[in-house]
Short mmCIF file of C-alpha atoms and ligand atoms in Angstrom, two decimals:
data_model
loop_
_atom_site.label_atom_id
_atom_site.label_comp_id
_atom_site.label_asym_id
_atom_site.label_seq_id
_atom_site.Cartn_x
_atom_site.Cartn_y
_atom_site.Cartn_z
CA UNK E 28 5.25 33.84 172.94
CA UNK E 29 1.78 34.74 171.64
CA UNK E 30 -0.92 32.80 173.48
CA UNK E 31 -3.82 31.58 171.32
CA UNK E 32 -6.67 29.86 173.12
CA UNK E 33 -9.31 27.88 171.22
CA UNK E 34 -12.59 27.20 173.01
CA UNK E 35 -14.45 24.16 171.69
CA UNK E 36 -13.04 21.21 169.77
CA UNK E 37 -15.71 20.13 167.35
CA UNK E 38 -15.93 21.29 163.71
CA UNK E 39 -15.00 24.92 164.33
CA UNK E 40 -12.47 24.48 167.14
CA UNK E 41 -10.73 21.52 165.57
CA UNK E 42 -10.32 23.31 162.22
CA UNK E 43 -9.04 26.41 164.05
CA UNK E 44 -6.44 24.29 165.85
CA UNK E 45 -5.48 22.76 162.49
CA UNK E 46 -4.92 26.12 160.81
CA UNK E 47 -2.96 27.48 163.79
CA UNK E 48 -0.72 24.43 163.53
CA UNK E 49 -0.41 24.79 159.76
CA UNK E 50 0.34 28.52 159.59
CA UNK E 51 2.43 29.15 162.70
CA UNK E 52 5.64 27.64 164.02
CA UNK E 53 5.43 26.17 167.52
CA UNK E 54 7.74 28.85 168.92
CA UNK E 55 5.60 31.66 167.46
CA UNK E 56 2.21 30.81 168.90
CA UNK E 57 1.38 28.66 171.90
CA UNK E 58 -1.97 26.98 171.25
CA UNK E 59 -4.28 25.77 174.02
CA UNK E 60 -7.55 24.06 173.14
CA UNK E 61 -10.31 23.69 175.74
CA UNK E 62 -13.31 21.40 175.55
CA UNK E 63 -15.39 19.54 178.08
CA UNK E 64 -14.84 16.34 176.08
CA UNK E 65 -11.56 14.71 175.07
CA UNK E 66 -13.50 12.83 172.38
CA UNK E 67 -15.51 14.68 169.76
CA UNK E 68 -18.92 13.29 168.87
CA UNK E 69 -19.18 13.46 165.08
CA UNK E 70 -22.70 14.76 164.65
CA UNK E 71 -23.31 14.00 160.94
CA UNK E 72 -23.26 10.29 161.76
CA UNK E 73 -25.83 10.59 164.54
CA UNK E 74 -28.66 10.62 161.99
CA UNK E 75 -27.87 6.99 161.23
CA UNK E 76 -27.87 6.09 164.92
CA UNK E 77 -31.27 7.76 165.35
CA UNK E 78 -32.59 5.90 162.32
CA UNK E 79 -32.80 2.62 164.24
CA UNK E 80 -29.05 1.90 164.46
CA UNK E 81 -28.22 2.91 168.05
CA UNK E 82 -24.72 1.30 168.15
CA UNK E 83 -23.63 3.87 165.53
CA UNK E 84 -23.79 6.54 168.24
CA UNK E 85 -20.72 4.99 169.85
CA UNK E 86 -18.76 4.46 166.66
CA UNK E 87 -18.18 8.11 165.85
CA UNK E 88 -16.07 9.46 168.67
CA UNK E 89 -12.90 11.17 167.53
CA UNK E 90 -9.85 11.65 169.75
CA UNK E 91 -9.46 15.43 169.50
CA UNK E 92 -7.34 15.74 172.64
CA UNK E 93 -4.85 13.27 171.22
CA UNK E 94 -4.96 15.01 167.81
CA UNK E 95 -4.06 18.38 169.32
CA UNK E 96 -1.44 17.02 171.71
CA UNK E 97 0.27 15.07 168.93
CA UNK E 98 0.71 18.41 167.16
CA UNK E 99 2.30 19.95 170.25
CA UNK E 100 -0.77 21.89 171.37
CA UNK E 101 -2.10 21.94 174.92
CA UNK E 102 -5.53 20.48 175.48
CA UNK E 103 -7.49 21.21 178.64
CA UNK E 104 -10.50 19.07 179.30
CA UNK E 105 -12.76 21.29 181.38
CA UNK E 106 -16.00 23.24 181.39
CA UNK E 107 -15.66 26.86 180.31
CA UNK E 108 -17.48 28.98 182.77
CA UNK E 109 -16.97 32.59 181.63
CA UNK E 110 -14.80 34.79 179.43
CA UNK E 111 -13.52 38.14 180.67
CA UNK E 112 -12.60 40.05 177.50
CA UNK E 113 -11.15 43.03 179.38
CA UNK E 114 -8.73 41.00 181.46
CA UNK E 115 -8.25 38.48 178.61
CA UNK E 116 -9.05 35.55 180.85
CA UNK E 117 -11.11 32.40 180.43
CA UNK E 118 -12.56 31.01 183.65
CA UNK E 119 -12.74 27.23 183.83
CA UNK E 120 -14.55 24.98 186.30
CA UNK E 121 -11.55 23.10 187.68
CA UNK E 122 -8.42 24.78 186.30
CA UNK E 123 -6.92 28.19 187.09
CA UNK E 124 -8.04 31.06 184.83
CA UNK E 125 -6.49 30.81 181.40
CA UNK E 126 -4.99 33.96 179.89
CA UNK E 127 -4.89 34.64 176.17
CA UNK E 128 -3.58 37.14 173.68
CA UNK E 129 -5.98 35.94 170.99
CA UNK E 130 -9.13 33.94 171.63
CA UNK E 131 -11.00 31.74 169.15
CA UNK E 132 -14.48 30.78 170.34
CA UNK E 133 -16.15 27.74 168.78
CA UNK E 134 -18.44 26.49 171.51
CA UNK E 135 -21.56 26.26 169.35
CA UNK E 136 -25.17 27.01 170.20
CA UNK E 137 -27.02 25.74 173.25
CA UNK E 138 -30.05 23.58 172.50
CA UNK E 139 -33.20 25.49 173.41
CA UNK E 140 -35.12 22.57 174.86
CA UNK E 141 -36.98 24.80 177.29
CA UNK E 142 -37.88 27.50 174.76
CA UNK E 143 -41.03 25.58 173.75
CA UNK E 144 -43.35 24.68 176.63
CA UNK E 145 -43.40 20.94 177.28
CA UNK E 146 -40.42 20.18 175.07
CA UNK E 147 -37.49 18.29 176.59
CA UNK E 148 -34.72 15.96 175.41
CA UNK E 149 -36.74 13.06 176.87
CA UNK E 150 -39.26 13.51 174.03
CA UNK E 151 -36.62 12.51 171.50
CA UNK E 152 -33.51 14.04 169.96
CA UNK E 153 -30.62 13.39 167.62
CA UNK E 154 -27.99 16.09 168.24
CA UNK E 155 -25.83 14.32 170.83
CA UNK E 156 -24.72 10.69 171.04
CA UNK E 157 -26.85 9.81 174.08
CA UNK E 158 -29.97 11.25 172.40
CA UNK E 159 -29.39 9.57 169.04
CA UNK E 160 -28.68 6.23 170.76
CA UNK E 161 -31.91 6.34 172.76
CA UNK E 162 -33.94 7.56 169.77
CA UNK E 163 -32.52 4.79 167.59
CA UNK E 164 -33.51 2.17 170.15
CA UNK E 165 -37.07 3.56 170.33
CA UNK E 166 -37.49 3.14 166.57
CA UNK E 167 -37.60 -0.60 167.18
CA UNK E 168 -40.76 -0.24 169.34
CA UNK E 169 -44.15 -0.74 167.78
CA UNK E 170 -45.88 2.58 166.90
CA UNK E 171 -47.99 4.11 164.17
CA UNK E 172 -46.88 7.75 163.80
CA UNK E 173 -43.67 9.71 164.04
CA UNK E 174 -42.91 13.42 163.77
CA UNK E 175 -39.47 14.72 162.87
CA UNK E 176 -39.40 18.27 164.14
CA UNK E 177 -37.09 21.20 163.51
CA UNK E 178 -37.00 23.90 166.18
CA UNK E 179 -36.77 27.58 165.32
CA UNK E 180 -33.53 29.53 164.99
CA UNK E 181 -33.66 32.52 167.32
CA UNK E 182 -31.58 34.95 165.26
CA UNK E 183 -31.15 38.63 165.94
CA UNK E 184 -33.76 40.50 163.83
CA UNK E 185 -30.93 42.31 162.02
CA UNK E 186 -29.04 39.17 160.94
CA UNK E 187 -28.89 38.25 157.30
CA UNK E 188 -29.58 35.88 155.60
CA UNK E 189 -32.70 34.86 157.49
CA UNK E 190 -33.34 31.22 158.38
CA UNK E 191 -36.46 30.01 160.17
CA UNK E 192 -35.24 26.61 161.38
CA UNK E 193 -32.31 25.73 163.64
CA UNK E 194 -31.08 23.10 161.16
CA UNK E 195 -33.57 21.22 159.02
CA UNK E 196 -31.21 18.90 157.12
CA UNK E 197 -30.80 16.23 159.85
CA UNK E 198 -34.60 15.89 160.19
CA UNK E 199 -34.88 15.12 156.47
CA UNK E 200 -31.96 12.70 156.62
CA UNK E 201 -33.44 10.78 159.56
CA UNK E 202 -36.83 10.69 157.81
CA UNK E 203 -35.41 9.25 154.59
CA UNK E 204 -33.22 6.75 156.43
CA UNK E 205 -36.13 5.64 158.61
CA UNK E 206 -38.44 5.38 155.61
CA UNK E 207 -35.96 2.96 154.01
CA UNK E 208 -35.50 0.99 157.23
CA UNK E 209 -39.25 0.71 157.95
CA UNK E 210 -39.76 -0.58 154.40
CA UNK E 211 -37.08 -3.19 154.93
CA UNK E 212 -38.82 -4.23 158.15
CA UNK E 213 -42.19 -4.29 156.29
CA UNK E 214 -43.54 -1.73 158.76
CA UNK E 215 -43.73 1.32 156.51
CA UNK E 216 -47.45 0.98 155.67
CA UNK E 217 -48.31 1.05 159.38
CA UNK E 218 -46.39 4.24 160.14
CA UNK E 219 -47.35 7.82 159.27
CA UNK E 220 -44.27 10.02 158.95
CA UNK E 221 -44.37 13.83 159.18
CA UNK E 222 -41.61 16.42 159.06
CA UNK E 223 -42.42 19.65 160.88
CA UNK E 224 -40.38 22.77 160.21
CA UNK E 225 -40.70 26.51 160.79
CA UNK E 226 -39.22 27.01 157.31
CA UNK E 227 -41.40 27.60 154.26
CA UNK E 228 -39.66 24.93 152.18
CA UNK E 229 -37.69 21.72 152.78
CA UNK E 230 -33.94 22.32 152.79
CA UNK E 231 -34.32 26.04 153.38
CA UNK E 232 -30.60 26.84 153.11
CA UNK E 233 -29.88 24.69 150.06
CA UNK E 234 -31.42 26.41 147.04
CA UNK E 235 -34.44 25.97 144.74
CA UNK E 236 -33.22 22.90 142.83
CA UNK E 237 -32.45 20.91 145.98
CA UNK E 238 -35.67 22.10 147.58
CA UNK E 239 -37.64 20.81 144.62
CA UNK E 240 -35.84 17.46 144.73
CA UNK E 241 -36.55 17.16 148.44
CA UNK E 242 -40.25 18.00 147.95
CA UNK E 243 -40.46 15.40 145.21
CA UNK E 244 -38.73 12.74 147.35
CA UNK E 245 -41.04 13.47 150.30
CA UNK E 246 -44.14 13.04 148.13
CA UNK E 247 -42.77 9.89 146.53
CA UNK E 248 -42.06 8.32 149.92
CA UNK E 249 -45.30 9.46 151.53
CA UNK E 250 -43.57 11.61 154.13
CA UNK E 251 -45.85 14.52 155.04
CA UNK E 252 -44.48 18.02 155.46
CA UNK E 253 -45.80 20.70 157.80
CA UNK E 254 -44.01 23.91 156.81
CA UNK E 255 -44.17 27.39 158.39
CA UNK E 256 -44.81 25.77 161.77
CA UNK E 257 -45.13 28.11 164.74
CA UNK E 258 -44.88 25.95 167.84
CA UNK E 259 -47.04 26.68 170.84
CA UNK E 260 -46.41 23.75 173.16
CA UNK E 261 -45.62 20.07 173.13
CA UNK E 262 -46.84 17.10 175.14
CA UNK E 263 -45.57 13.52 175.11
CA UNK E 264 -47.88 12.64 172.21
CA UNK E 265 -48.90 15.95 170.60
CA UNK E 266 -47.49 19.08 169.06
CA UNK E 267 -49.62 22.20 169.36
CA UNK E 268 -49.13 25.09 166.96
CA UNK E 269 -50.08 28.76 167.00
CA UNK E 270 -51.06 28.64 163.34
CA UNK E 271 -52.14 25.05 162.61
CA UNK E 272 -54.15 22.16 163.93
CA UNK E 273 -52.36 19.95 166.49
CA UNK E 274 -50.36 16.96 165.31
CA UNK E 275 -50.51 13.68 167.20
CA UNK E 276 -47.32 11.60 167.12
CA UNK E 277 -46.47 8.41 169.01
CA UNK E 278 -42.77 9.22 168.62
CA UNK E 279 -40.92 12.47 168.02
CA UNK E 280 -37.38 13.27 167.02
CA UNK E 281 -36.36 16.89 167.51
CA UNK E 282 -33.56 19.04 166.24
CA UNK E 283 -34.13 21.51 169.08
CA UNK E 284 -34.46 25.27 168.80
CA UNK E 285 -31.09 27.05 168.61
CA UNK E 286 -30.95 29.85 171.16
CA UNK E 287 -27.35 31.03 171.00
CA UNK E 288 -24.89 30.54 173.83
CA UNK E 289 -25.25 31.10 177.55
CA UNK E 290 -21.45 31.32 177.77
CA UNK E 291 -21.50 34.27 175.35
CA UNK E 292 -24.37 35.89 177.24
CA UNK E 293 -22.84 35.70 180.69
CA UNK E 294 -19.50 36.86 179.30
CA UNK E 295 -21.20 39.95 177.87
CA UNK E 296 -19.83 39.33 174.39
CA UNK E 297 -23.05 38.38 172.58
CA UNK E 298 -25.33 40.40 170.30
CA UNK E 299 -28.19 40.41 172.80
CA UNK E 300 -29.52 37.15 171.34
CA UNK E 301 -26.77 34.76 172.47
CA UNK E 302 -24.74 34.88 169.24
CA UNK E 303 -21.28 36.41 168.91
CA UNK E 304 -21.34 39.38 166.51
CA UNK E 305 -18.44 39.17 164.06
CA UNK E 306 -17.28 40.75 160.80
CA UNK E 307 -16.48 38.96 157.54
CA UNK E 308 -13.19 37.70 159.05
CA UNK E 309 -14.97 36.31 162.14
CA UNK E 310 -13.46 39.08 164.29
CA UNK E 311 -15.63 40.18 167.22
CA UNK E 312 -17.17 43.56 166.47
CA UNK E 313 -15.98 45.04 169.77
CA UNK E 314 -13.11 42.84 170.99
CA UNK E 315 -10.65 42.64 168.13
CA UNK E 316 -8.52 39.91 169.67
CA UNK E 317 -11.55 37.60 169.82
CA UNK E 318 -12.69 35.51 166.88
CA UNK E 319 -15.88 33.43 166.82
CA UNK E 320 -16.32 30.60 164.35
CA UNK E 321 -19.02 28.03 163.71
CA UNK E 322 -22.52 27.81 165.12
CA UNK E 323 -21.93 30.42 167.85
CA UNK E 324 -21.18 33.26 165.42
CA UNK E 325 -23.80 35.52 163.89
CA UNK E 326 -22.45 34.88 160.40
CA UNK E 327 -22.48 31.07 160.50
CA UNK E 328 -25.61 30.67 158.42
CA UNK E 329 -26.57 27.91 157.94
CA UNK E 330 -25.29 26.34 161.13
CA UNK E 331 -23.44 23.45 159.54
CA UNK E 332 -20.02 21.89 160.05
CA UNK E 333 -18.77 22.92 156.63
CA UNK E 334 -19.47 26.57 157.43
CA UNK E 335 -17.64 26.19 160.77
CA UNK E 336 -14.60 24.81 158.93
CA UNK E 337 -14.67 27.64 156.37
CA UNK E 338 -14.90 30.21 159.12
CA UNK E 339 -12.01 28.65 161.04
CA UNK E 340 -9.87 28.95 157.93
CA UNK E 341 -10.98 32.53 157.46
CA UNK E 342 -10.32 33.51 161.08
CA UNK E 343 -6.85 31.97 161.37
CA UNK E 344 -5.76 33.37 157.99
CA UNK E 345 -6.91 36.80 159.17
CA UNK E 346 -4.96 36.33 162.41
CA UNK E 347 -1.91 35.29 160.38
CA UNK E 348 -2.22 38.29 158.06
CA UNK E 349 -2.51 40.61 161.04
CA UNK E 350 0.57 39.10 162.71
CA UNK E 351 2.54 39.47 159.48
CA UNK E 352 1.13 42.89 158.55
CA UNK E 353 -0.44 41.54 155.38
CA UNK E 354 -3.80 42.26 153.82
CA UNK E 355 -6.29 39.47 154.55
CA UNK E 356 -8.89 38.34 152.04
CA UNK E 357 -12.16 36.95 153.37
CA UNK E 358 -13.49 33.59 152.21
CA UNK E 359 -16.76 34.00 150.33
CA UNK E 360 -19.43 31.87 151.99
CA UNK E 361 -21.01 29.00 150.10
CA UNK E 362 -22.98 25.96 151.14
CA UNK E 363 -21.57 22.49 150.59
CA UNK E 364 -23.83 19.84 151.99
CA UNK E 365 -24.63 16.21 151.30
CA UNK E 366 -27.75 14.74 152.88
CA UNK E 367 -28.50 11.05 153.16
CA UNK E 368 -31.66 10.17 151.21
CA UNK E 369 -31.86 6.49 152.22
CA UNK E 370 -31.78 3.64 149.65
CA UNK E 371 -28.03 4.23 149.21
CA UNK E 372 -28.38 7.66 147.63
CA UNK E 373 -27.48 11.17 148.73
CA UNK E 374 -28.29 14.74 147.73
CA UNK E 375 -25.24 16.93 147.16
CA UNK E 376 -25.66 20.70 147.03
CA UNK E 377 -22.96 23.24 146.25
CA UNK E 378 -24.58 26.64 146.27
CA UNK E 379 -24.24 30.32 147.04
CA UNK E 380 -27.97 30.91 146.55
CA UNK E 381 -28.50 31.75 150.23
CA UNK E 382 -26.08 34.68 149.91
CA UNK E 383 -27.70 36.11 146.80
CA UNK E 384 -25.55 34.20 144.28
CA UNK E 385 -26.76 32.16 141.33
CA UNK E 386 -24.52 29.08 141.67
CA UNK E 387 -26.36 25.89 142.52
CA UNK E 388 -24.83 22.56 141.61
CA UNK E 389 -26.98 19.65 142.67
CA UNK E 390 -26.47 15.92 142.33
CA UNK E 391 -28.70 13.19 143.63
CA UNK E 392 -27.53 9.59 143.51
CA UNK E 393 -25.19 6.90 144.75
CA UNK E 394 -22.02 8.91 144.09
CA UNK E 395 -23.24 11.71 146.38
CA UNK E 396 -23.83 9.19 149.16
CA UNK E 397 -20.36 7.76 148.53
CA UNK E 398 -18.87 11.25 148.71
CA UNK E 399 -20.52 11.79 152.08
CA UNK E 400 -19.38 8.40 153.37
CA UNK E 401 -15.84 9.15 152.20
CA UNK E 402 -15.81 12.55 153.87
CA UNK E 403 -17.12 11.09 157.13
CA UNK E 404 -14.54 8.32 157.16
CA UNK E 405 -11.71 10.71 156.25
CA UNK E 406 -12.78 13.05 159.03
CA UNK E 407 -12.65 10.16 161.48
CA UNK E 408 -9.38 8.73 160.16
CA UNK E 409 -7.56 12.08 160.25
CA UNK E 410 -9.33 13.26 163.43
CA UNK E 411 -10.69 16.28 161.63
CA UNK E 412 -7.32 17.46 160.27
CA UNK E 413 -7.96 16.44 156.66
CA UNK E 414 -5.20 16.31 154.03
CA UNK E 415 -7.30 18.84 152.08
CA UNK E 416 -9.26 21.19 154.31
CA UNK E 417 -12.22 23.24 153.06
C1 FAD V 512 -27.74 15.50 163.88
C2 FAD V 512 -26.88 16.49 163.19
C3 FAD V 512 -26.36 16.20 161.94
C4 FAD V 512 -25.57 17.13 161.28
N1 FAD V 512 -25.09 16.83 160.03
C5 FAD V 512 -24.30 17.72 159.40
C6 FAD V 512 -23.79 17.42 158.10
O1 FAD V 512 -24.07 16.37 157.53
N2 FAD V 512 -22.98 18.33 157.52
C7 FAD V 512 -22.65 19.50 158.13
O2 FAD V 512 -21.89 20.29 157.55
N3 FAD V 512 -23.15 19.82 159.34
C8 FAD V 512 -23.96 18.96 159.99
N4 FAD V 512 -24.46 19.26 161.22
C9 FAD V 512 -24.14 20.55 161.82
C10 FAD V 512 -22.80 20.51 162.54
O3 FAD V 512 -22.72 19.39 163.37
C11 FAD V 512 -22.61 21.78 163.35
O4 FAD V 512 -22.81 22.89 162.53
C12 FAD V 512 -21.23 21.81 163.90
O5 FAD V 512 -21.07 20.78 164.83
C13 FAD V 512 -20.91 23.15 164.54
O6 FAD V 512 -19.61 23.10 165.00
P1 FAD V 512 -19.09 24.11 166.09
O7 FAD V 512 -17.65 23.76 166.30
O8 FAD V 512 -19.43 25.49 165.72
O9 FAD V 512 -19.94 23.83 167.42
P2 FAD V 512 -20.33 22.49 168.16
O10 FAD V 512 -20.38 21.34 167.25
O11 FAD V 512 -21.55 22.80 168.94
O12 FAD V 512 -19.12 22.23 169.15
C14 FAD V 512 -18.95 22.97 170.30
C15 FAD V 512 -17.88 22.31 171.14
O13 FAD V 512 -17.65 23.17 172.26
C16 FAD V 512 -17.73 22.43 173.45
N5 FAD V 512 -18.31 23.29 174.47
C17 FAD V 512 -19.44 24.03 174.38
N6 FAD V 512 -19.65 24.72 175.51
C18 FAD V 512 -18.62 24.39 176.34
C19 FAD V 512 -18.28 24.77 177.66
N7 FAD V 512 -19.01 25.64 178.35
N8 FAD V 512 -17.18 24.23 178.21
C20 FAD V 512 -16.40 23.34 177.52
N9 FAD V 512 -16.68 22.96 176.26
C21 FAD V 512 -17.78 23.48 175.68
C22 FAD V 512 -18.63 21.23 173.14
O14 FAD V 512 -18.30 20.14 173.99
C23 FAD V 512 -18.31 20.96 171.68
O15 FAD V 512 -17.25 20.04 171.56
C24 FAD V 512 -25.27 18.36 161.89
C25 FAD V 512 -25.79 18.66 163.15
C26 FAD V 512 -26.59 17.74 163.79
C27 FAD V 512 -27.14 18.09 165.13
#
C-alpha cells in the first residue's frame, strides 16, 4: 500500500489529512500524521486571549489526534528531527524512522525571536497559547503605553509576491480588541497604543480598500501606526530602529519575525532561506514525492491558515491526479480573511489583489464578525474537517 506521511497537524497538515481521507480509500493509501501535539492550538482565537482574556487560550484546543484516528489514520505524537529525502525517511525523537512514499510537510515557520537583538518571547507574544495567555494577563496591569509589533518576513529575494511583515493581521486584531476593552474599563485615555510594522501600509496582503478602512479605523481609535519599520534592537521597554526614532513602550506584543524552518534547513530541502521551494501544485522543486503546504512553503503568501488549507487541497488533488494518471489543475490563490475590529464588528476581505488580480470584495460590520465567529466555531466543532472545505 502507498505510504503517505503528513508532518504537522495544524491548518495545513489537518486539511491534508482531510483530503487524503476524502479522495483515497483506506486500502489505497496508508496515512500517518505526525505532530508534537495531540491537540491543535487554534491560533486565530489567540488574539482574543491576548486582548485581556487569558482563559480563552485554553478554550481553543482541538483534538487532531482523535480526528485522524477516527478516520482510520495513524497519528504519531513526536518531535520530527530530520527528513532524509534520498532514503525517504523521517527521523523522529522517540520513534523508529518513518518511511514514506509521498511526504506532505506542513510544519510551519519557526518564530525568529533571536533574529532581532534583545527580542525574546518573554517580552510579549500572541502566536502560541502560553504566550497569548501570559500577554492577556499582563493587559490587566496598570501601564500607559503599548506597542503591537510585527516582525519581518525573511523571504528569499526571488520570491513573489513580496511581503515585508511576518503576519500583520493579528497585531491589528489585538489592537482593535484591546482598544475596545480599555474603553470598557475606562482606561483608554491613559494608554497610548502603537502598531509597528515593516510593511508600508496596514493590512499589507489585503488590498487597497481594506488598507484604507484599516487606516481610517486606526485614526478614529487613536491607534498610532509606525510603518516601514526596520528594527535594530529591542530592550524590555524600548524598540530601536535603523530608520526611525526609538519607541518607548511599557508593554509589547509581538508577532515575531518569520525565519523559515530549521527542520527544512537541516534536512537540506529548503531554498537557502528556510522555506521549502515548491511549484504551483505545492510539489518540491527537486524531490517530486514531497509536497509542502502552509506557512513553510515558498508560495504560501500571505502566511495565513486559509492559504494553508487551499494549498493542502491543491497538493492532495495533484497527488490524486498523479496516482490516477489524470491532468491536475492548480487552485488559483486568493486571500480570504476576516479580522476582528473590536466593538462586535469585523473586516472581511476576499481578494486576489496580491497576485496581480483586480478582485477585492470588502465588508466591514457585524455580519463579518459573525462569519468569523461561525468559521471558528465550525472549525472547532468539526476538528478542522469542515463539511465544506476551502
Ligand atoms: C495570533 C495569530 C492569529 C492568526 N489568525 C489567523 C486568521 O484569523 N486567519 C487565518 O487564515 N490565519 C491566521 N493566522 C495564521 C495561521 O495561524 C497560520 O498561517 C497557520 O497556522 C499555518 O498553518 P501551518 O499548518 O502551515 O503551520 P503551523 O500552524 O505552524 O503548524 C505547524 C504544526 O507542525 C507542528 N510541528 C512543527 N515542527 C514540528 C516538529 N519538528 N516536530 C513535530 N511537530 C512539529 C506544530 O506543532 C504545528 O502543529 C494567525 C496566526 C497567528 C499567529
